[in-house]
Amino acid sequence: MASKNTEHEGCAFGIDPEMWGERMTRGDTSDCRTDWFRMSRFGMFIHWGLYSELAGEWNGYSYHGIGEWLQFRARISAADYAKIASRFNPREYDPRAWVALAKAAGMRYIIITSKHHEGFALYKSAVSAFNIVDATPYGKDALAELAAACREADMPLGFYYSQTQDWHEPDAFGNNWEDIQAKRNFDRYLEQKVLPQIRELLTGYGKVAFLWFDTPGAIDAAQSQKILQTVRELQPDCLVNSRIGNNMGDYQSLGDQEIPATAHAGMWETIDTHNDTWGYVATDSCWKGPREILTRLLRVVAKGGCYMLNVGPDGAGVIPPLSADILREVGAWLQQHADAVYGAGLSPLGDFPWGTCTSNGARLFLHVFIWPPQGRLVVPGIFREKVNARMWSRQGGESLEVIPGENHIALNLPMHASSLLIPVIELECQQTPQPAPGVMVLEGYRNEFPASRAKLTEVECTKQSWMEKFGDWKHADCLTQWKRESVAEWRFKPLLSMRATIQIEYSSTFENGDTKWQLWIGSQKLEFPLIASGEDSTGIGGWPRRMRFRTIIAGTLQLNAEEQCLRLVPLEREANAVNITSVSIST
Ligand code: FHN
């Protein structure tokens, strides 16, 4: 089938200034209302609505990107879109099976779209007939059925609610392809649809664990406050995410699919897609496998966050079987390593070139994503007391020899990689270890010096976000705004003397040739060009551009096992067209 991208699609996301409520600067760190959430760490997000019936196709065209935005992308009028309801008859919807899958995947809460931007309610609403009971042949309240299944299984349930965008309603935002919202009165929409529907959700479905708002856009502080007050009055324990807007809410939802590079303060979550869409798209098979999901989950927990992974059931109500199989594999791993995730938190040592670390009380869990050369795992950090180490396998825990060293310990693992999805080593420490100064460079890996850890002079570290497909977000911390006087520096120490390859990951929009750069380590110098990386200058969705990162080899150097500094400097003014995400040293 032919695929289609639409020109107008951008300003769509142009519901700025608050796309994600990212102005929120804090989440409550310790509050008995949020403790269970922090302990849970892993939840299921469900996007389900009329868009699931369309599966990413309209009028013979296939739209690649997030499926729940199909109405917007194909410019389907609200009147035509409403007719899809007469086809929506999810006969195979089995909410018990969904809850059982969430349990099997090790997920500890569920949040489902009660009303997405399309405006259609998945439950019986007295204030809008555009709902599953009144407008579809299915005729039953899908949320009531899910709430009952969750209650039976003791699974906390929350509702996603799109409070600003509603493409069906004349008084809301987001429908910019018709003139139905030209005379919008948003306060009227708030009073006549949003607040009554939120009341319905909070009074008709038992205990609601979350109300999850989205794309606050132009909503003002008084309007966000009114919504929050309604939630607080009806269910004071219900948690609200930051996308309610205007720096409100109990915890922060980061940008879509965003995993921060470093630990993040307060209560927060990463929300992620299983493939490249939230709502079901028949042609999207870009699934993340079990290993990738666990890696992302562990990286989030290691930085103190919760991870909510989405599933997109189809129009019949079926979660794609491949997605379900992958989730079950994730769950099998989690069952074996529950303490490393549930109730676990921050790595005191940051990430390592071979993996990451989570902590639970006096125990540290090392998650080995890359098996070490010759089975010798070096853990950088200052360990002042004796440490006991065990490696977990299907047969149970096996003690490992711990060899103390300067600013590190070393563990002798078997020579060959474990067959476990992600091998875990448990360290029992009497005292929490401290991070080693600077970056310890280990042999046999790519040792990354990220932008966010550089010491900067006349250069900035900024987060860049862009879409690869429509609605499929990527994020990177980058060194930007380079000038002739700029310097970025990283301190590091190779564990052993080594011949090392130095790589630069960057993107550049400078089309008229290249920019020249120098990299210094002590008195050794490398000079190299950075050419245009082929960024797409138009981007998708009206966003300034789509970044394209490339990794080049700047050169090789002999490094001694001593503390030293890597300095990166541009030689030309045009360097301001360059974004650098990291420098890395590999052996
Ligand atoms: O526009 C929505 C999108 O469809 C999806 O629901 C995501 C999930 O976080 N939120 C918005 C974009 O950030």
XYZ file of C-alpha atoms and ligand atoms in Angstrom:
600
model
C 0.000 0.000 0.000
C 1.215 3.523 -0.741
C 2.382 5.466 2.257
C 1.696 9.067 2.946
C 3.308 11.937 4.777
C 1.454 15.171 4.985
C 2.872 18.660 4.658
C 0.718 20.391 7.179
C 1.319 17.976 9.950
C 3.683 19.936 12.058
C 2.198 22.883 13.589
C 0.020 20.112 14.806
C 2.391 19.393 17.456
C 2.559 23.185 17.586
C 0.421 23.136 20.666
C 3.345 24.726 22.434
C 4.357 26.328 24.758
C 3.706 23.329 26.986
C 3.799 20.235 24.889
C 4.632 17.878 27.736
C 4.255 20.029 30.840
C 8.022 20.000 30.920
C 8.193 23.233 32.878
C 7.523 21.182 35.987
C 10.701 21.253 37.998
C 9.987 18.884 40.834
C 7.935 15.897 41.838
C 7.283 15.003 45.455
C 10.204 12.935 46.600
C 8.740 11.302 49.644
C 5.032 11.133 50.156
C 2.973 8.169 51.313
C 0.611 8.787 48.358
C 3.450 8.162 45.920
C 5.486 5.509 47.754
C 3.676 2.543 46.214
C 4.234 4.048 42.761
C 7.948 4.519 43.341
C 8.196 0.913 44.561
C 6.305 -0.401 41.516
C 8.699 1.002 38.906
C 7.092 -0.702 35.894
C 3.621 -0.160 34.447
C 1.525 -0.818 31.356
C 0.237 2.038 29.205
C -2.647 1.190 26.853
C -3.646 3.340 23.880
C -6.976 2.130 22.573
C -9.663 4.011 20.684
C -11.288 4.394 17.269
C -7.827 4.865 15.746
C -7.123 1.216 16.691
C -9.855 0.215 14.281
C -8.197 2.243 11.485
C -4.790 0.666 12.182
C -2.856 3.479 10.467
C -4.705 3.340 7.123
C -7.067 5.790 5.489
C -8.411 5.910 1.929
C -5.905 3.358 0.664
C -2.882 5.095 2.195
C -0.750 3.786 4.972
C 0.532 6.404 7.442
C 3.756 5.530 9.248
C 4.128 7.071 12.650
C 1.861 7.199 15.677
C -1.509 5.694 14.806
C -3.685 7.670 17.217
C -2.883 10.823 15.196
C -4.379 9.409 11.981
C -7.401 11.703 12.046
C -5.101 14.694 12.168
C -2.661 13.418 9.563
C -5.284 12.363 7.040
C -7.347 15.504 7.805
C -10.456 13.510 8.499
C -13.331 15.782 9.403
C -14.833 15.340 12.859
C -18.123 14.347 11.204
C -16.535 11.613 9.057
C -14.389 10.384 11.910
C -17.400 10.026 14.175
C -18.822 7.506 11.698
C -15.982 5.083 12.485
C -17.692 4.483 15.819
C -20.414 2.539 14.008
C -17.726 -0.021 13.001
C -16.007 -0.284 16.363
C -17.018 -3.621 17.780
C -14.144 -5.167 19.731
C -15.642 -8.636 20.091
C -12.385 -10.149 21.272
C -11.838 -7.640 24.038
C -10.933 -9.636 27.125
C -9.854 -7.271 29.901
C -8.939 -10.166 32.176
C -6.443 -11.322 29.557
C -4.963 -7.807 29.383
C -4.556 -7.668 33.143
C -3.099 -11.185 33.175
C -0.595 -10.114 30.535
C 0.401 -7.045 32.552
C 0.939 -9.317 35.569
C 2.923 -11.844 33.547
C 5.090 -8.992 32.241
C 5.844 -7.901 35.797
C 3.933 -4.637 35.371
C 2.446 -3.249 38.552
C -0.141 -0.764 37.308
C -2.137 -0.018 34.181
C -3.065 3.325 32.630
C -5.505 3.317 29.693
C -6.704 6.091 27.374
C -10.184 7.006 28.579
C -10.371 9.749 25.921
C -7.539 10.569 23.541
C -7.282 13.604 21.237
C -9.928 12.101 18.927
C -12.482 12.972 21.649
C -14.059 9.508 21.853
C -14.705 8.140 25.363
C -14.061 4.458 25.996
C -16.735 4.593 28.696
C -20.333 5.651 29.147
C -20.432 9.415 29.454
C -23.542 11.427 30.179
C -22.050 14.614 28.741
C -20.948 13.372 25.309
C -22.697 10.757 23.196
C -19.393 10.211 21.388
C -18.651 7.235 23.599
C -18.357 3.465 23.325
C -21.763 2.744 24.848
C -23.874 5.232 22.899
C -22.028 5.321 19.578
C -20.780 1.797 18.823
C -22.327 -1.611 18.158
C -20.255 -2.913 21.063
C -22.475 -0.936 23.425
C -20.655 -1.816 26.656
C -18.469 0.282 28.930
C -14.925 -0.958 28.242
C -13.470 0.874 31.220
C -15.995 -0.602 33.631
C -15.003 -4.061 32.384
C -11.305 -3.286 32.743
C -11.819 -1.765 36.193
C -13.578 -4.969 37.316
C -10.738 -7.137 35.979
C -8.156 -4.928 37.711
C -10.063 -5.061 40.984
C -10.166 -8.866 40.819
C -6.419 -9.025 40.236
C -5.516 -6.249 42.667
C -3.981 -4.227 39.857
C -3.974 -0.409 40.267
C -5.727 1.269 37.339
C -5.404 4.816 36.024
C -6.940 6.802 33.186
C -5.270 8.851 30.476
C -7.355 11.942 29.649
C -6.614 14.475 26.874
C -7.708 17.718 28.518
C -6.731 20.344 25.930
C -6.854 18.631 22.556
C -10.193 17.231 21.449
C -10.589 17.114 17.679
C -14.302 16.374 17.946
C -15.314 19.437 19.932
C -15.720 23.026 18.647
C -14.567 24.498 21.957
C -11.344 22.531 22.371
C -7.909 22.681 20.683
C -6.096 20.681 18.043
C -8.438 20.381 15.051
C -6.736 22.855 12.703
C -7.759 21.234 9.408
C -11.420 22.248 9.648
C -12.879 25.496 10.867
C -14.951 23.879 13.603
C -12.821 25.369 16.383
C -12.650 28.902 14.960
C -14.990 30.247 17.624
C -13.650 28.156 20.467
C -14.624 28.881 24.049
C -12.229 26.683 25.985
C -13.728 27.504 29.391
C -17.056 26.209 28.151
C -15.391 22.982 26.979
C -13.675 22.656 30.335
C -16.928 23.108 32.243
C -19.123 21.065 29.940
C -16.906 18.157 28.955
C -13.552 17.932 30.743
C -14.617 18.452 34.355
C -17.824 16.387 34.100
C -15.978 13.548 32.387
C -13.251 13.606 35.006
C -15.970 13.450 37.671
C -17.474 10.462 35.880
C -14.111 8.699 35.837
C -13.514 9.397 39.500
C -16.946 8.361 40.721
C -17.925 5.428 38.516
C -14.922 3.085 38.463
C -13.790 2.566 42.039
C -10.362 3.632 43.169
C -8.466 5.430 40.402
C -4.720 5.240 40.883
C -3.787 7.898 38.303
C -5.264 10.552 36.114
C -2.729 10.936 33.353
C -3.081 14.175 31.402
C -1.386 15.027 28.112
C -0.249 17.865 25.819
C -1.376 20.709 28.106
C -0.590 23.249 25.362
C -2.327 26.555 25.907
C -4.217 25.609 29.079
C -3.662 28.296 31.744
C -2.779 27.874 35.405
C -6.325 28.517 36.645
C -7.685 25.856 34.282
C -5.057 23.273 35.289
C -5.796 24.134 38.907
C -9.530 23.550 38.431
C -8.858 20.080 37.054
C -6.438 19.285 39.862
C -8.892 20.476 42.482
C -11.619 18.243 41.041
C -9.284 15.252 41.297
C -8.208 16.134 44.832
C -11.799 16.581 46.021
C -13.061 13.290 44.630
C -10.053 11.003 45.068
C -7.267 12.650 47.072
C -4.954 9.650 46.635
C -5.215 9.648 42.861
C -1.832 10.637 41.378
C -1.642 13.259 38.651
C 1.229 13.603 36.177
C 2.955 16.839 35.191
C 1.195 17.020 31.833
C -1.760 18.564 33.609
C 0.348 21.652 32.828
C 1.578 24.768 34.564
C 4.009 23.082 36.910
C 1.351 21.068 38.715
C 0.915 17.378 39.370
C 2.522 14.836 41.662
C 5.296 13.601 39.423
C 6.982 14.409 36.179
C 6.396 12.612 32.888
C 9.475 13.156 30.743
C 9.212 13.625 26.976
C 7.873 10.640 25.029
C 10.465 7.842 24.865
C 12.976 9.883 26.844
C 15.546 8.192 29.045
C 17.706 10.748 30.836
C 21.493 10.436 30.608
C 22.020 11.103 34.298
C 20.064 10.670 37.547
C 17.055 12.910 37.731
C 15.667 14.490 40.891
C 12.123 14.014 42.220
C 9.442 11.525 41.184
C 9.417 10.946 37.465
C 8.661 8.458 34.743
C 9.763 7.517 31.253
C 6.964 6.536 28.902
C 7.883 4.326 26.031
C 6.385 2.712 22.961
C 6.799 -1.009 22.299
C 7.156 -0.370 18.546
C 7.091 3.139 17.013
C 3.474 3.984 17.786
C 1.135 4.208 20.758
C -2.136 3.364 18.993
C -2.261 0.185 16.866
C -0.698 0.434 13.378
C -0.917 -2.757 11.338
C 2.361 -2.178 9.451
C 4.555 -1.313 12.436
C 6.742 -4.248 13.387
C 9.619 -2.256 14.897
C 9.230 -4.103 18.188
C 11.727 -3.690 20.957
C 12.801 -7.159 22.007
C 12.899 -8.323 25.647
C 16.541 -7.402 26.064
C 16.024 -3.866 24.789
C 12.985 -3.354 26.993
C 14.823 -4.583 30.072
C 17.848 -2.457 29.241
C 15.633 0.617 29.008
C 13.741 -0.268 32.186
C 16.977 -0.816 34.119
C 18.521 2.414 32.849
C 15.438 4.272 34.079
C 15.381 2.584 37.508
C 19.129 3.219 37.848
C 18.373 6.928 37.490
C 15.523 6.880 39.990
C 12.505 6.764 37.645
C 9.502 4.574 36.796
C 9.030 3.050 33.357
C 5.643 2.794 31.669
C 5.605 0.742 28.475
C 2.768 0.990 26.002
C 0.741 -1.697 24.248
C -1.625 -0.909 21.390
C -4.524 -3.377 21.090
C -6.152 -3.588 17.650
C -9.752 -2.747 16.795
C -10.917 -6.207 17.836
C -9.400 -5.696 21.279
C -6.375 -7.946 20.827
C -2.897 -6.959 21.991
C -0.582 -7.976 19.093
C 0.588 -11.513 19.938
C 4.245 -10.705 19.280
C 4.078 -7.770 21.660
C 2.475 -10.043 24.278
C 5.118 -12.774 23.837
C 7.928 -10.282 24.270
C 6.317 -8.870 27.406
C 6.022 -12.331 28.911
C 9.758 -12.848 28.420
C 10.408 -9.556 30.176
C 8.203 -10.763 33.031
C 10.056 -14.064 33.363
C 13.323 -12.165 33.856
C 11.719 -9.802 36.353
C 10.397 -12.674 38.383
C 13.941 -13.922 38.871
C 15.349 -10.479 39.630
C 12.485 -8.767 41.420
C 14.654 -7.117 44.107
C 16.786 -5.463 41.460
C 13.780 -3.498 40.183
C 10.786 -3.287 42.536
C 11.550 -0.997 45.428
C 14.987 -0.525 43.930
C 16.510 2.748 42.900
C 19.435 4.878 42.037
C 22.836 3.626 41.117
C 25.353 5.266 43.477
C 27.982 4.728 40.767
C 26.226 5.929 37.600
C 26.335 3.828 34.422
C 29.292 1.701 33.322
C 30.620 0.991 29.827
C 29.333 -2.573 30.250
C 25.945 -1.901 31.839
C 24.266 -0.254 34.757
C 23.487 -0.692 38.436
C 20.424 -0.485 40.672
C 20.382 -0.442 44.464
C 18.094 -1.862 47.116
C 19.175 -1.084 50.682
C 22.691 -2.407 51.227
C 22.566 -4.440 48.009
C 23.739 -3.296 44.592
C 22.663 -5.105 41.444
C 25.048 -4.962 38.519
C 23.301 -5.491 35.181
C 25.775 -6.738 32.620
C 24.673 -5.710 29.122
C 28.092 -6.467 27.564
C 29.987 -9.486 28.821
C 33.550 -8.525 29.897
C 36.636 -9.650 27.965
C 38.110 -12.797 29.559
C 35.293 -12.708 32.092
C 36.972 -10.009 34.208
C 34.394 -7.423 35.235
C 35.797 -4.142 36.541
C 33.437 -2.051 38.672
C 34.702 1.524 39.013
C 33.967 3.067 42.428
C 35.457 3.596 45.869
C 34.632 0.546 47.986
C 35.871 1.138 51.533
C 34.638 -2.105 53.119
C 34.612 -5.757 52.194
C 32.120 -6.640 49.472
C 30.446 -9.992 48.844
C 29.426 -10.789 45.288
C 27.051 -13.375 43.869
C 26.047 -14.046 40.329
C 22.493 -15.175 39.692
C 21.770 -17.979 37.292
C 18.783 -20.251 36.816
C 20.286 -22.541 39.444
C 20.538 -19.809 42.089
C 23.304 -17.566 43.438
C 26.987 -18.410 43.034
C 29.709 -16.602 45.026
C 32.315 -14.676 43.084
C 35.816 -13.718 44.066
C 36.147 -9.945 44.635
C 39.574 -8.456 43.894
C 40.017 -4.977 45.405
C 41.876 -2.345 43.357
C 42.473 1.398 43.287
C 39.098 3.103 42.799
C 37.541 -0.156 41.611
C 36.883 -3.791 42.360
C 37.241 -6.612 39.862
C 35.127 -9.768 39.689
C 36.096 -12.950 37.955
C 33.117 -14.198 35.967
C 33.014 -17.273 33.747
C 34.866 -16.714 30.448
C 31.752 -17.196 28.364
C 28.730 -14.970 28.465
C 25.810 -16.108 30.556
C 22.791 -17.253 28.588
C 20.473 -15.129 30.725
C 18.750 -12.245 28.982
C 20.641 -9.829 31.206
C 23.000 -11.368 33.757
C 22.824 -9.845 37.242
C 25.500 -9.739 39.914
C 24.504 -8.862 43.426
C 26.958 -6.985 45.649
C 26.445 -6.896 49.365
C 28.131 -3.751 50.628
C 28.414 -2.695 54.246
C 28.850 0.895 53.122
C 27.526 2.474 49.955
C 30.432 2.858 47.519
C 31.282 6.304 46.158
C 31.845 7.093 42.480
C 35.475 7.118 41.377
C 36.741 10.577 40.373
C 36.455 11.250 36.621
C 35.658 8.516 34.146
C 37.529 5.229 34.489
C 38.417 3.979 31.018
C 38.180 0.189 30.760
C 39.764 -2.024 28.166
C 37.530 -3.868 25.724
C 34.627 -1.397 25.703
C 33.479 1.830 24.211
C 33.989 4.254 27.108
C 31.647 7.135 26.552
C 32.187 10.702 27.761
C 28.690 12.174 27.419
C 27.962 15.832 26.753
C 26.206 16.092 30.107
C 29.403 15.263 32.018
C 31.733 17.719 30.331
C 33.259 20.783 31.969
C 32.301 23.598 29.626
C 33.822 26.931 28.651
C 31.802 29.073 26.219
C 29.753 26.107 25.004
C 26.374 24.832 26.172
C 24.871 21.460 26.904
C 21.263 21.416 25.699
C 18.698 18.712 25.196
C 17.638 18.292 21.573
C 14.397 16.454 20.720
C 13.224 15.462 17.281
C 10.933 12.993 15.558
C 12.169 10.194 13.322
C 8.726 9.153 12.179
C 5.710 11.272 12.958
C 5.372 11.238 16.767
C 8.313 8.898 17.266
C 10.561 10.989 19.506
C 14.284 10.832 20.074
C 16.273 12.925 22.528
C 19.940 13.683 23.021
C 21.988 15.950 25.259
C 24.289 17.870 22.943
C 27.134 20.339 23.160
C 25.904 23.299 21.140
C 26.597 26.986 20.450
C 30.273 26.411 19.815
C 32.451 29.492 19.365
C 36.142 29.873 18.530
C 36.941 30.183 22.276
C 34.908 27.123 23.319
C 36.385 24.163 25.186
C 34.764 20.956 26.471
C 36.822 18.878 28.902
C 36.484 15.473 30.520
C 38.773 14.022 33.196
C 39.477 10.330 32.961
C 41.885 7.630 33.906
C 42.620 4.471 31.910
C 42.817 1.463 34.185
C 45.756 0.191 32.134
C 48.036 1.738 29.501
C 46.381 1.216 26.163
C 46.318 2.114 22.490
C 42.940 3.785 22.128
C 40.659 4.862 19.308
C 38.943 8.192 19.872
C 35.472 8.635 18.367
C 33.150 11.606 18.137
C 29.384 11.324 17.836
C 27.959 14.467 16.271
C 25.484 16.005 13.894
C 26.130 19.025 11.682
C 24.064 21.214 9.416
C 27.090 22.967 7.901
C 26.596 22.220 4.215
C 29.460 24.293 2.752
C 32.263 21.909 3.555
C 33.520 20.827 6.935
C 34.542 22.362 10.241
C 37.980 21.673 11.688
C 38.472 20.496 15.264
C 41.279 19.614 17.639
C 41.273 17.094 20.433
C 44.024 17.166 23.029
C 45.002 14.567 25.588
C 47.976 15.964 27.508
C 50.406 17.095 24.795
C 49.046 14.667 22.179
C 46.856 16.248 19.533
C 44.409 14.970 16.925
C 43.044 17.232 14.212
C 39.966 16.171 12.282
C 37.099 17.550 10.178
C 33.389 17.180 10.876
C 31.356 17.197 7.678
C 27.610 17.800 7.270
C 25.874 14.760 8.713
C 22.829 14.862 6.485
C 20.331 16.324 8.900
C 16.933 16.871 7.432
C 16.512 20.615 7.621
C 12.726 20.553 7.401
C 12.057 17.904 10.019
C 8.643 16.417 10.615
C 5.716 18.169 12.064
C 6.996 21.711 11.763
C 9.872 20.959 14.105
C 13.030 22.720 13.074
C 14.942 19.694 11.913
C 15.535 16.016 12.212
C 18.934 15.298 13.679
C 21.121 12.690 12.116
C 24.053 11.604 14.207
C 27.209 10.043 12.880
C 30.211 8.633 14.626
C 33.662 9.343 13.197
C 37.083 8.217 14.280
C 39.199 11.224 15.198
C 42.354 9.091 15.480
C 44.251 6.714 17.742
C 46.545 7.562 20.661
C 48.688 5.768 23.200
C 47.322 6.454 26.698
C 49.113 5.915 30.011
C 47.340 4.623 33.110
C 47.222 8.003 34.811
C 44.637 10.683 35.435
C 44.383 13.013 32.474
C 42.129 15.398 30.622
C 40.571 15.231 27.173
C 39.947 18.672 25.637
C 37.864 19.294 22.563
C 38.153 22.647 20.747
C 36.748 23.957 17.462
C 39.037 25.815 15.083
C 36.360 27.664 13.126
C 33.391 29.893 13.746
C 31.167 27.583 11.669
C 31.424 25.055 14.508
C 28.189 26.582 15.753
C 26.438 24.317 13.224
C 27.675 21.257 15.122
C 26.041 19.280 17.947
C 28.283 16.852 19.813
C 26.678 14.173 21.962
C 29.766 12.328 23.132
C 33.427 11.561 22.767
C 34.416 7.971 23.348
C 37.561 5.993 23.885
C 37.635 2.383 22.754
C 40.353 -0.212 22.738
O -0.099 13.327 21.391
C 0.076 12.325 22.356
C 0.401 10.992 21.757
O -0.616 10.611 20.911
C 0.572 9.954 22.862
O -0.610 9.802 23.594
C 1.678 10.402 23.780
C 1.952 9.491 24.935
O 2.832 10.110 25.805
N 1.371 11.719 24.329
C 1.145 12.766 23.315
C 2.394 13.259 22.708
O 3.356 13.458 23.648
